[in-house]
């Protein structure tokens, strides 16, 4: 789980099979304790939503605060850079942006 701000949000696209995909860049800042000392940490991380969550992510405004859950995977066979594949998105800001909701996608099986 990660709480972050949406830095960039790319338009919705579809795979050759027609599956919706949306990508975003997340910016996380927090205070953490390491070796008994508190420090501020910051990271930007690429994220992707596939299927039902893709339309929701693509419609989200940059700057929105979110809490996300997902898993890390390599971007591709050529690029081992990590990408967070989202399975849940919770929009943390109020109703002014129309996204006060939590969506969770579960594997069917």
mmCIF file of N, CA, C and O in Angstrom:
data_model
loop_
_atom_site.group_PDB
_atom_site.id
_atom_site.type_symbol
_atom_site.label_atom_id
_atom_site.label_comp_id
_atom_site.label_asym_id
_atom_site.label_seq_id
_atom_site.Cartn_x
_atom_site.Cartn_y
_atom_site.Cartn_z
ATOM 1 N N UNK A 1 0.851 -1.170 0.000
ATOM 2 C CA UNK A 1 0.000 0.000 0.000
ATOM 3 C C UNK A 1 0.896 1.232 0.000
ATOM 4 O O UNK A 1 1.935 1.263 0.650
ATOM 5 N N UNK A 2 0.476 2.235 -0.736
ATOM 6 C CA UNK A 2 1.250 3.462 -0.870
ATOM 7 C C UNK A 2 0.295 4.636 -0.980
ATOM 8 O O UNK A 2 -0.688 4.576 -1.714
ATOM 9 N N UNK A 3 0.569 5.688 -0.228
ATOM 10 C CA UNK A 3 -0.197 6.929 -0.355
ATOM 11 C C UNK A 3 0.652 7.885 -1.174
ATOM 12 O O UNK A 3 1.848 8.049 -0.906
ATOM 13 N N UNK A 4 0.038 8.502 -2.185
ATOM 14 C CA UNK A 4 0.811 9.336 -3.102
ATOM 15 C C UNK A 4 -0.082 10.379 -3.755
ATOM 16 O O UNK A 4 -1.291 10.394 -3.567
ATOM 17 N N UNK A 5 0.558 11.231 -4.552
ATOM 18 C CA UNK A 5 -0.148 12.227 -5.360
ATOM 19 C C UNK A 5 0.072 11.840 -6.826
ATOM 20 O O UNK A 5 1.172 11.412 -7.206
ATOM 21 N N UNK A 6 -0.967 11.953 -7.633
ATOM 22 C CA UNK A 6 -0.832 11.673 -9.063
ATOM 23 C C UNK A 6 -0.083 12.824 -9.718
ATOM 24 O O UNK A 6 -0.581 13.950 -9.763
ATOM 25 N N UNK A 7 1.118 12.575 -10.177
ATOM 26 C CA UNK A 7 1.912 13.608 -10.852
ATOM 27 C C UNK A 7 1.443 13.776 -12.290
ATOM 28 O O UNK A 7 1.171 14.874 -12.728
ATOM 29 N N UNK A 8 1.412 12.671 -13.012
ATOM 30 C CA UNK A 8 0.948 12.694 -14.399
ATOM 31 C C UNK A 8 -0.038 11.543 -14.585
ATOM 32 O O UNK A 8 0.072 10.511 -13.926
ATOM 33 N N UNK A 9 -0.973 11.750 -15.478
ATOM 34 C CA UNK A 9 -1.937 10.706 -15.827
ATOM 35 C C UNK A 9 -2.038 10.685 -17.347
ATOM 36 O O UNK A 9 -2.335 11.702 -17.960
ATOM 37 N N UNK A 10 -1.784 9.525 -17.931
ATOM 38 C CA UNK A 10 -1.837 9.396 -19.387
ATOM 39 C C UNK A 10 -3.245 9.023 -19.834
ATOM 40 O O UNK A 10 -3.996 8.404 -19.082
ATOM 41 N N UNK A 11 -3.603 9.370 -21.062
ATOM 42 C CA UNK A 11 -4.932 9.015 -21.583
ATOM 43 C C UNK A 11 -5.121 7.501 -21.644
ATOM 44 O O UNK A 11 -4.158 6.744 -21.791
ATOM 45 N N UNK A 12 -6.359 7.099 -21.570
ATOM 46 C CA UNK A 12 -6.718 5.683 -21.674
ATOM 47 C C UNK A 12 -6.332 5.167 -23.054
ATOM 48 O O UNK A 12 -6.541 5.831 -24.063
ATOM 49 N N UNK A 13 -5.746 3.979 -23.072
ATOM 50 C CA UNK A 13 -5.429 3.332 -24.344
ATOM 51 C C UNK A 13 -5.914 1.891 -24.256
ATOM 52 O O UNK A 13 -6.370 1.456 -23.202
ATOM 53 N N UNK A 14 -5.823 1.169 -25.322
ATOM 54 C CA UNK A 14 -6.244 -0.235 -25.333
ATOM 55 C C UNK A 14 -5.132 -1.094 -25.920
ATOM 56 O O UNK A 14 -4.432 -0.669 -26.843
ATOM 57 N N UNK A 15 -4.997 -2.300 -25.378
ATOM 58 C CA UNK A 15 -4.046 -3.260 -25.924
ATOM 59 C C UNK A 15 -4.588 -3.760 -27.257
ATOM 60 O O UNK A 15 -5.762 -3.539 -27.579
ATOM 61 N N UNK A 16 -3.773 -4.458 -28.055
ATOM 62 C CA UNK A 16 -4.288 -5.032 -29.307
ATOM 63 C C UNK A 16 -5.488 -5.958 -29.084
ATOM 64 O O UNK A 16 -6.341 -6.088 -29.955
ATOM 65 N N UNK A 17 -5.598 -6.534 -27.883
ATOM 66 C CA UNK A 17 -6.736 -7.400 -27.555
ATOM 67 C C UNK A 17 -7.948 -6.601 -27.066
ATOM 68 O O UNK A 17 -8.980 -7.178 -26.746
ATOM 69 N N UNK A 18 -7.820 -5.262 -26.972
ATOM 70 C CA UNK A 18 -8.944 -4.426 -26.560
ATOM 71 C C UNK A 18 -9.048 -4.176 -25.071
ATOM 72 O O UNK A 18 -10.026 -3.593 -24.609
ATOM 73 N N UNK A 19 -8.052 -4.586 -24.292
ATOM 74 C CA UNK A 19 -8.081 -4.393 -22.839
ATOM 75 C C UNK A 19 -7.672 -2.954 -22.515
ATOM 76 O O UNK A 19 -6.628 -2.484 -22.985
ATOM 77 N N UNK A 20 -8.475 -2.222 -21.710
ATOM 78 C CA UNK A 20 -8.117 -0.850 -21.358
ATOM 79 C C UNK A 20 -6.899 -0.798 -20.427
ATOM 80 O O UNK A 20 -6.771 -1.618 -19.520
ATOM 81 N N UNK A 21 -6.033 0.190 -20.686
ATOM 82 C CA UNK A 21 -4.813 0.388 -19.894
ATOM 83 C C UNK A 21 -4.621 1.881 -19.680
ATOM 84 O O UNK A 21 -4.796 2.672 -20.605
ATOM 85 N N UNK A 22 -4.257 2.271 -18.459
ATOM 86 C CA UNK A 22 -3.913 3.668 -18.167
ATOM 87 C C UNK A 22 -2.643 3.682 -17.334
ATOM 88 O O UNK A 22 -2.430 2.803 -16.496
ATOM 89 N N UNK A 23 -1.817 4.670 -17.562
ATOM 90 C CA UNK A 23 -0.559 4.803 -16.833
ATOM 91 C C UNK A 23 -0.513 6.150 -16.119
ATOM 92 O O UNK A 23 -1.162 7.110 -16.531
ATOM 93 N N UNK A 24 0.242 6.184 -15.039
ATOM 94 C CA UNK A 24 0.397 7.409 -14.258
ATOM 95 C C UNK A 24 1.756 7.390 -13.569
ATOM 96 O O UNK A 24 2.387 6.338 -13.450
ATOM 97 N N UNK A 25 2.166 8.558 -13.118
ATOM 98 C CA UNK A 25 3.342 8.668 -12.268
ATOM 99 C C UNK A 25 2.869 9.089 -10.891
ATOM 100 O O UNK A 25 2.106 10.053 -10.758
ATOM 101 N N UNK A 26 3.282 8.347 -9.865
ATOM 102 C CA UNK A 26 2.917 8.633 -8.476
ATOM 103 C C UNK A 26 4.085 9.297 -7.777
ATOM 104 O O UNK A 26 5.241 8.923 -7.990
ATOM 105 N N UNK A 27 3.787 10.273 -6.918
ATOM 106 C CA UNK A 27 4.815 10.940 -6.104
ATOM 107 C C UNK A 27 4.462 10.717 -4.634
ATOM 108 O O UNK A 27 3.392 11.142 -4.186
ATOM 109 N N UNK A 28 5.349 10.040 -3.920
ATOM 110 C CA UNK A 28 5.138 9.715 -2.505
ATOM 111 C C UNK A 28 6.157 10.465 -1.657
ATOM 112 O O UNK A 28 7.341 10.501 -1.981
ATOM 113 N N UNK A 29 5.682 11.077 -0.560
ATOM 114 C CA UNK A 29 6.541 11.723 0.431
ATOM 115 C C UNK A 29 6.031 11.309 1.804
ATOM 116 O O UNK A 29 4.828 11.355 2.068
ATOM 117 N N UNK A 30 6.948 10.873 2.671
ATOM 118 C CA UNK A 30 6.553 10.521 4.038
ATOM 119 C C UNK A 30 7.762 10.619 4.965
ATOM 120 O O UNK A 30 8.886 10.823 4.520
ATOM 121 N N UNK A 31 7.481 10.472 6.264
ATOM 122 C CA UNK A 31 8.546 10.420 7.275
ATOM 123 C C UNK A 31 8.612 8.995 7.766
ATOM 124 O O UNK A 31 7.596 8.406 8.122
ATOM 125 N N UNK A 32 9.818 8.433 7.782
ATOM 126 C CA UNK A 32 10.038 7.047 8.171
ATOM 127 C C UNK A 32 11.146 6.980 9.218
ATOM 128 O O UNK A 32 11.995 7.870 9.295
ATOM 129 N N UNK A 33 11.113 5.937 10.020
ATOM 130 C CA UNK A 33 12.167 5.721 11.013
ATOM 131 C C UNK A 33 13.108 4.653 10.478
ATOM 132 O O UNK A 33 12.675 3.572 10.083
ATOM 133 N N UNK A 34 14.389 4.993 10.462
ATOM 134 C CA UNK A 34 15.416 4.067 10.001
ATOM 135 C C UNK A 34 16.581 4.125 10.982
ATOM 136 O O UNK A 34 17.095 5.208 11.271
ATOM 137 N N UNK A 35 16.948 2.988 11.528
ATOM 138 C CA UNK A 35 18.040 2.900 12.508
ATOM 139 C C UNK A 35 17.801 3.845 13.677
ATOM 140 O O UNK A 35 18.715 4.482 14.183
ATOM 141 N N UNK A 36 16.532 3.975 14.079
ATOM 142 C CA UNK A 36 16.183 4.805 15.226
ATOM 143 C C UNK A 36 16.083 6.293 14.938
ATOM 144 O O UNK A 36 15.789 7.074 15.833
ATOM 145 N N UNK A 37 16.324 6.699 13.706
ATOM 146 C CA UNK A 37 16.271 8.111 13.336
ATOM 147 C C UNK A 37 15.151 8.353 12.335
ATOM 148 O O UNK A 37 14.944 7.559 11.417
ATOM 149 N N UNK A 38 14.420 9.459 12.509
ATOM 150 C CA UNK A 38 13.354 9.807 11.580
ATOM 151 C C UNK A 38 13.945 10.551 10.400
ATOM 152 O O UNK A 38 14.812 11.408 10.559
ATOM 153 N N UNK A 39 13.471 10.202 9.201
ATOM 154 C CA UNK A 39 13.937 10.896 7.999
ATOM 155 C C UNK A 39 12.786 11.040 7.016
ATOM 156 O O UNK A 39 11.831 10.272 7.034
ATOM 157 N N UNK A 40 12.877 12.047 6.168
ATOM 158 C CA UNK A 40 11.871 12.238 5.125
ATOM 159 C C UNK A 40 12.313 11.461 3.891
ATOM 160 O O UNK A 40 13.478 11.522 3.490
ATOM 161 N N UNK A 41 11.381 10.718 3.324
ATOM 162 C CA UNK A 41 11.665 9.968 2.106
ATOM 163 C C UNK A 41 10.722 10.436 1.000
ATOM 164 O O UNK A 41 9.608 10.882 1.253
ATOM 165 N N UNK A 42 11.202 10.341 -0.222
ATOM 166 C CA UNK A 42 10.430 10.780 -1.373
ATOM 167 C C UNK A 42 10.777 9.874 -2.546
ATOM 168 O O UNK A 42 11.932 9.483 -2.718
ATOM 169 N N UNK A 43 9.769 9.527 -3.345
ATOM 170 C CA UNK A 43 10.013 8.686 -4.514
ATOM 171 C C UNK A 43 8.945 8.958 -5.568
ATOM 172 O O UNK A 43 7.809 9.300 -5.239
ATOM 173 N N UNK A 44 9.325 8.862 -6.827
ATOM 174 C CA UNK A 44 8.376 8.866 -7.931
ATOM 175 C C UNK A 44 8.381 7.475 -8.526
ATOM 176 O O UNK A 44 9.440 6.852 -8.685
ATOM 177 N N UNK A 45 7.192 6.980 -8.825
ATOM 178 C CA UNK A 45 7.050 5.608 -9.283
ATOM 179 C C UNK A 45 6.022 5.552 -10.403
ATOM 180 O O UNK A 45 4.941 6.142 -10.287
ATOM 181 N N UNK A 46 6.369 4.870 -11.484
ATOM 182 C CA UNK A 46 5.409 4.665 -12.565
ATOM 183 C C UNK A 46 4.391 3.632 -12.114
ATOM 184 O O UNK A 46 4.723 2.658 -11.428
ATOM 185 N N UNK A 47 3.134 3.843 -12.505
ATOM 186 C CA UNK A 47 2.055 2.918 -12.156
ATOM 187 C C UNK A 47 1.200 2.670 -13.382
ATOM 188 O O UNK A 47 1.133 3.506 -14.288
ATOM 189 N N UNK A 48 0.538 1.519 -13.391
ATOM 190 C CA UNK A 48 -0.336 1.161 -14.497
ATOM 191 C C UNK A 48 -1.579 0.487 -13.937
ATOM 192 O O UNK A 48 -1.519 -0.229 -12.944
ATOM 193 N N UNK A 49 -2.721 0.782 -14.553
ATOM 194 C CA UNK A 49 -3.985 0.130 -14.205
ATOM 195 C C UNK A 49 -4.511 -0.540 -15.471
ATOM 196 O O UNK A 49 -4.495 0.056 -16.553
ATOM 197 N N UNK A 50 -4.968 -1.762 -15.308
ATOM 198 C CA UNK A 50 -5.458 -2.548 -16.441
ATOM 199 C C UNK A 50 -6.887 -2.974 -16.155
ATOM 200 O O UNK A 50 -7.243 -3.260 -15.011
ATOM 201 N N UNK A 51 -7.715 -3.000 -17.175
ATOM 202 C CA UNK A 51 -9.092 -3.448 -17.003
ATOM 203 C C UNK A 51 -9.968 -2.366 -16.406
ATOM 204 O O UNK A 51 -9.897 -1.200 -16.796
ATOM 205 N N UNK A 52 -10.814 -2.754 -15.423
ATOM 206 C CA UNK A 52 -11.788 -1.836 -14.825
ATOM 207 C C UNK A 52 -11.165 -0.570 -14.243
ATOM 208 O O UNK A 52 -11.731 0.511 -14.351
ATOM 209 N N UNK A 53 -10.024 -0.704 -13.601
ATOM 210 C CA UNK A 53 -9.392 0.455 -12.963
ATOM 211 C C UNK A 53 -8.814 1.452 -13.955
ATOM 212 O O UNK A 53 -8.600 2.614 -13.615
ATOM 213 N N UNK A 54 -8.555 1.015 -15.188
ATOM 214 C CA UNK A 54 -7.901 1.891 -16.163
ATOM 215 C C UNK A 54 -8.718 3.146 -16.455
ATOM 216 O O UNK A 54 -8.175 4.251 -16.476
ATOM 217 N N UNK A 55 -10.013 3.006 -16.666
ATOM 218 C CA UNK A 55 -10.855 4.175 -16.971
ATOM 219 C C UNK A 55 -10.894 5.136 -15.789
ATOM 220 O O UNK A 55 -10.862 6.355 -15.962
ATOM 221 N N UNK A 56 -10.949 4.593 -14.581
ATOM 222 C CA UNK A 56 -10.972 5.425 -13.383
ATOM 223 C C UNK A 56 -9.672 6.210 -13.240
ATOM 224 O O UNK A 56 -9.676 7.414 -12.996
ATOM 225 N N UNK A 57 -8.545 5.536 -13.432
ATOM 226 C CA UNK A 57 -7.258 6.213 -13.328
ATOM 227 C C UNK A 57 -7.103 7.258 -14.427
ATOM 228 O O UNK A 57 -6.674 8.383 -14.164
ATOM 229 N N UNK A 58 -7.476 6.934 -15.647
ATOM 230 C CA UNK A 58 -7.321 7.865 -16.774
ATOM 231 C C UNK A 58 -8.160 9.125 -16.591
ATOM 232 O O UNK A 58 -7.794 10.192 -17.068
ATOM 233 N N UNK A 59 -9.281 9.023 -15.878
ATOM 234 C CA UNK A 59 -10.151 10.184 -15.654
ATOM 235 C C UNK A 59 -9.732 11.017 -14.452
ATOM 236 O O UNK A 59 -10.261 12.113 -14.244
ATOM 237 N N UNK A 60 -8.800 10.523 -13.653
ATOM 238 C CA UNK A 60 -8.380 11.231 -12.436
ATOM 239 C C UNK A 60 -7.538 12.455 -12.787
ATOM 240 O O UNK A 60 -6.728 12.414 -13.713
ATOM 241 N N UNK A 61 -7.719 13.529 -12.046
ATOM 242 C CA UNK A 61 -6.951 14.743 -12.327
ATOM 243 C C UNK A 61 -5.542 14.654 -11.735
ATOM 244 O O UNK A 61 -5.359 14.154 -10.623
ATOM 245 N N UNK A 62 -4.527 15.123 -12.464
ATOM 246 C CA UNK A 62 -3.194 15.219 -11.872
ATOM 247 C C UNK A 62 -3.269 16.056 -10.593
ATOM 248 O O UNK A 62 -4.032 17.012 -10.511
ATOM 249 N N UNK A 63 -2.520 15.666 -9.593
ATOM 250 C CA UNK A 63 -2.539 16.354 -8.310
ATOM 251 C C UNK A 63 -3.439 15.695 -7.284
ATOM 252 O O UNK A 63 -3.383 16.032 -6.104
ATOM 253 N N UNK A 64 -4.284 14.754 -7.709
ATOM 254 C CA UNK A 64 -5.181 14.069 -6.780
ATOM 255 C C UNK A 64 -4.376 13.194 -5.818
ATOM 256 O O UNK A 64 -3.390 12.571 -6.200
ATOM 257 N N UNK A 65 -4.811 13.152 -4.570
ATOM 258 C CA UNK A 65 -4.185 12.282 -3.568
ATOM 259 C C UNK A 65 -4.863 10.923 -3.596
ATOM 260 O O UNK A 65 -6.091 10.843 -3.624
ATOM 261 N N UNK A 66 -4.042 9.877 -3.601
ATOM 262 C CA UNK A 66 -4.571 8.521 -3.682
ATOM 263 C C UNK A 66 -3.858 7.600 -2.698
ATOM 264 O O UNK A 66 -2.733 7.869 -2.279
ATOM 265 N N UNK A 67 -4.546 6.536 -2.354
ATOM 266 C CA UNK A 67 -3.932 5.412 -1.642
ATOM 267 C C UNK A 67 -4.101 4.228 -2.580
ATOM 268 O O UNK A 67 -5.216 3.945 -3.020
ATOM 269 N N UNK A 68 -2.992 3.590 -2.930
ATOM 270 C CA UNK A 68 -3.035 2.511 -3.909
ATOM 271 C C UNK A 68 -2.466 1.226 -3.328
ATOM 272 O O UNK A 68 -1.645 1.246 -2.413
ATOM 273 N N UNK A 69 -2.924 0.118 -3.880
ATOM 274 C CA UNK A 69 -2.419 -1.206 -3.551
ATOM 275 C C UNK A 69 -2.127 -1.894 -4.866
ATOM 276 O O UNK A 69 -2.874 -1.727 -5.842
ATOM 277 N N UNK A 70 -1.059 -2.662 -4.915
ATOM 278 C CA UNK A 70 -0.733 -3.375 -6.136
ATOM 279 C C UNK A 70 0.527 -4.191 -5.959
ATOM 280 O O UNK A 70 0.935 -4.501 -4.835
ATOM 281 N N UNK A 71 1.133 -4.518 -7.075
ATOM 282 C CA UNK A 71 2.370 -5.295 -7.038
ATOM 283 C C UNK A 71 3.374 -4.681 -8.006
ATOM 284 O O UNK A 71 2.998 -4.018 -8.971
ATOM 285 N N UNK A 72 4.652 -4.912 -7.724
ATOM 286 C CA UNK A 72 5.715 -4.408 -8.583
ATOM 287 C C UNK A 72 6.099 -5.465 -9.604
ATOM 288 O O UNK A 72 6.186 -6.654 -9.281
ATOM 289 N N UNK A 73 6.329 -5.012 -10.829
ATOM 290 C CA UNK A 73 6.804 -5.892 -11.893
ATOM 291 C C UNK A 73 7.718 -5.067 -12.795
ATOM 292 O O UNK A 73 7.625 -3.841 -12.843
ATOM 293 N N UNK A 74 8.595 -5.751 -13.511
ATOM 294 C CA UNK A 74 9.470 -5.071 -14.456
ATOM 295 C C UNK A 74 8.630 -4.462 -15.571
ATOM 296 O O UNK A 74 7.601 -5.007 -15.981
ATOM 297 N N UNK A 75 9.071 -3.314 -16.070
ATOM 298 C CA UNK A 75 8.341 -2.618 -17.130
ATOM 299 C C UNK A 75 8.231 -3.487 -18.385
ATOM 300 O O UNK A 75 7.193 -3.519 -19.037
ATOM 301 N N UNK A 76 9.296 -4.178 -18.718
ATOM 302 C CA UNK A 76 9.306 -5.035 -19.906
ATOM 303 C C UNK A 76 10.477 -6.005 -19.796
ATOM 304 O O UNK A 76 11.232 -5.972 -18.827
ATOM 305 N N UNK A 77 10.634 -6.846 -20.797
ATOM 306 C CA UNK A 77 11.785 -7.753 -20.812
ATOM 307 C C UNK A 77 13.087 -6.987 -20.977
ATOM 308 O O UNK A 77 14.126 -7.400 -20.465
ATOM 309 N N UNK A 78 13.032 -5.863 -21.674
ATOM 310 C CA UNK A 78 14.241 -5.060 -21.906
ATOM 311 C C UNK A 78 14.530 -4.083 -20.770
ATOM 312 O O UNK A 78 15.669 -3.771 -20.502
ATOM 313 N N UNK A 79 13.496 -3.556 -20.146
ATOM 314 C CA UNK A 79 13.660 -2.581 -19.065
ATOM 315 C C UNK A 79 13.237 -3.216 -17.753
ATOM 316 O O UNK A 79 12.080 -3.551 -17.558
ATOM 317 N N UNK A 80 14.163 -3.338 -16.842
ATOM 318 C CA UNK A 80 13.884 -3.946 -15.546
ATOM 319 C C UNK A 80 13.401 -2.911 -14.536
ATOM 320 O O UNK A 80 13.219 -3.212 -13.364
ATOM 321 N N UNK A 81 13.143 -1.687 -14.987
ATOM 322 C CA UNK A 81 12.630 -0.627 -14.119
ATOM 323 C C UNK A 81 11.288 -1.068 -13.532
ATOM 324 O O UNK A 81 10.423 -1.560 -14.251
ATOM 325 N N UNK A 82 11.076 -0.891 -12.210
ATOM 326 C CA UNK A 82 9.814 -1.342 -11.611
ATOM 327 C C UNK A 82 8.630 -0.451 -11.973
ATOM 328 O O UNK A 82 8.760 0.764 -12.088
ATOM 329 N N UNK A 83 7.483 -1.089 -12.151
ATOM 330 C CA UNK A 83 6.210 -0.410 -12.398
ATOM 331 C C UNK A 83 5.213 -1.001 -11.407
ATOM 332 O O UNK A 83 5.141 -2.213 -11.242
ATOM 333 N N UNK A 84 4.454 -0.137 -10.745
ATOM 334 C CA UNK A 84 3.436 -0.589 -9.797
ATOM 335 C C UNK A 84 2.151 -0.883 -10.563
ATOM 336 O O UNK A 84 1.547 0.013 -11.147
ATOM 337 N N UNK A 85 1.737 -2.146 -10.578
ATOM 338 C CA UNK A 85 0.487 -2.563 -11.215
ATOM 339 C C UNK A 85 -0.616 -2.463 -10.172
ATOM 340 O O UNK A 85 -0.586 -3.169 -9.159
ATOM 341 N N UNK A 86 -1.572 -1.581 -10.387
ATOM 342 C CA UNK A 86 -2.583 -1.264 -9.380
ATOM 343 C C UNK A 86 -3.706 -2.297 -9.350
ATOM 344 O O UNK A 86 -4.221 -2.707 -10.383
ATOM 345 N N UNK A 87 -4.083 -2.674 -8.117
ATOM 346 C CA UNK A 87 -5.247 -3.541 -7.922
ATOM 347 C C UNK A 87 -6.329 -2.815 -7.121
ATOM 348 O O UNK A 87 -7.481 -3.249 -7.117
ATOM 349 N N UNK A 88 -5.956 -1.722 -6.446
ATOM 350 C CA UNK A 88 -6.912 -0.887 -5.711
ATOM 351 C C UNK A 88 -6.481 0.565 -5.829
ATOM 352 O O UNK A 88 -5.301 0.865 -5.810
ATOM 353 N N UNK A 89 -7.471 1.446 -5.953
ATOM 354 C CA UNK A 89 -7.226 2.889 -5.924
ATOM 355 C C UNK A 89 -8.280 3.504 -5.013
ATOM 356 O O UNK A 89 -9.470 3.288 -5.204
ATOM 357 N N UNK A 90 -7.816 4.278 -4.029
ATOM 358 C CA UNK A 90 -8.726 5.031 -3.167
ATOM 359 C C UNK A 90 -8.365 6.501 -3.319
ATOM 360 O O UNK A 90 -7.222 6.887 -3.083
ATOM 361 N N UNK A 91 -9.328 7.315 -3.725
ATOM 362 C CA UNK A 91 -9.097 8.744 -3.863
ATOM 363 C C UNK A 91 -9.353 9.392 -2.513
ATOM 364 O O UNK A 91 -10.405 9.200 -1.928
ATOM 365 N N UNK A 92 -8.369 10.140 -2.004
ATOM 366 C CA UNK A 92 -8.409 10.639 -0.640
ATOM 367 C C UNK A 92 -8.978 12.035 -0.504
ATOM 368 O O UNK A 92 -9.370 12.428 0.579
ATOM 369 N N UNK A 93 -9.026 12.800 -1.565
ATOM 370 C CA UNK A 93 -9.546 14.152 -1.469
ATOM 371 C C UNK A 93 -11.059 14.115 -1.464
ATOM 372 O O UNK A 93 -11.669 13.125 -1.846
ATOM 373 N N UNK A 94 -11.672 15.192 -1.068
ATOM 374 C CA UNK A 94 -13.120 15.265 -0.924
ATOM 375 C C UNK A 94 -13.882 15.101 -2.220
ATOM 376 O O UNK A 94 -13.334 14.746 -3.257
ATOM 377 N N UNK A 95 -15.144 15.403 -2.173
ATOM 378 C CA UNK A 95 -16.027 15.188 -3.314
ATOM 379 C C UNK A 95 -15.889 16.249 -4.392
ATOM 380 O O UNK A 95 -16.490 16.124 -5.449
ATOM 381 N N UNK A 96 -15.066 17.279 -4.184
ATOM 382 C CA UNK A 96 -14.960 18.343 -5.174
ATOM 383 C C UNK A 96 -14.409 17.834 -6.504
ATOM 384 O O UNK A 96 -14.668 18.397 -7.543
ATOM 385 N N UNK A 97 -13.644 16.739 -6.484
ATOM 386 C CA UNK A 97 -13.135 16.225 -7.749
ATOM 387 C C UNK A 97 -13.922 15.021 -8.243
ATOM 388 O O UNK A 97 -13.583 14.439 -9.264
ATOM 389 N N UNK A 98 -14.960 14.634 -7.527
ATOM 390 C CA UNK A 98 -15.812 13.557 -7.987
ATOM 391 C C UNK A 98 -15.224 12.174 -7.863
ATOM 392 O O UNK A 98 -15.732 11.231 -8.419
ATOM 393 N N UNK A 99 -14.145 12.034 -7.133
ATOM 394 C CA UNK A 99 -13.466 10.753 -7.049
ATOM 395 C C UNK A 99 -13.396 10.233 -5.620
ATOM 396 O O UNK A 99 -12.494 9.504 -5.264
ATOM 397 N N UNK A 100 -14.327 10.575 -4.761
ATOM 398 C CA UNK A 100 -14.301 10.070 -3.396
ATOM 399 C C UNK A 100 -14.875 8.656 -3.407
ATOM 400 O O UNK A 100 -16.040 8.429 -3.190
ATOM 401 N N UNK A 101 -14.004 7.730 -3.706
ATOM 402 C CA UNK A 101 -14.424 6.341 -3.862
ATOM 403 C C UNK A 101 -13.235 5.418 -3.669
ATOM 404 O O UNK A 101 -12.098 5.860 -3.683
ATOM 405 N N UNK A 102 -13.513 4.180 -3.489
ATOM 406 C CA UNK A 102 -12.460 3.178 -3.454
ATOM 407 C C UNK A 102 -12.896 2.061 -4.396
ATOM 408 O O UNK A 102 -14.035 1.623 -4.374
ATOM 409 N N UNK A 103 -11.979 1.661 -5.227
ATOM 410 C CA UNK A 103 -12.274 0.600 -6.171
ATOM 411 C C UNK A 103 -11.239 -0.497 -5.982
ATOM 412 O O UNK A 103 -10.050 -0.228 -5.885
ATOM 413 N N UNK A 104 -11.713 -1.722 -5.926
ATOM 414 C CA UNK A 104 -10.822 -2.859 -5.778
ATOM 415 C C UNK A 104 -11.190 -3.868 -6.853
ATOM 416 O O UNK A 104 -12.356 -4.153 -7.084
ATOM 417 N N UNK A 105 -10.186 -4.372 -7.508
ATOM 418 C CA UNK A 105 -10.406 -5.392 -8.517
ATOM 419 C C UNK A 105 -9.836 -6.687 -7.966
ATOM 420 O O UNK A 105 -8.697 -6.735 -7.519
ATOM 421 N N UNK A 106 -10.638 -7.727 -7.971
ATOM 422 C CA UNK A 106 -10.172 -9.021 -7.502
ATOM 423 C C UNK A 106 -10.146 -9.981 -8.677
ATOM 424 O O UNK A 106 -10.988 -9.931 -9.550
ATOM 425 N N UNK A 107 -9.142 -10.853 -8.634
ATOM 426 C CA UNK A 107 -9.044 -11.883 -9.659
ATOM 427 C C UNK A 107 -10.234 -12.814 -9.547
ATOM 428 O O UNK A 107 -10.668 -13.170 -8.461
ATOM 429 N N UNK A 108 -10.778 -13.196 -10.667
ATOM 430 C CA UNK A 108 -11.876 -14.160 -10.685
ATOM 431 C C UNK A 108 -11.275 -15.537 -10.900
ATOM 432 O O UNK A 108 -10.400 -15.722 -11.728
ATOM 433 N N UNK A 109 -11.776 -16.496 -10.143
ATOM 434 C CA UNK A 109 -11.207 -17.817 -10.376
ATOM 435 C C UNK A 109 -11.515 -18.789 -9.332
ATOM 436 O O UNK A 109 -12.178 -18.915 -8.459
#
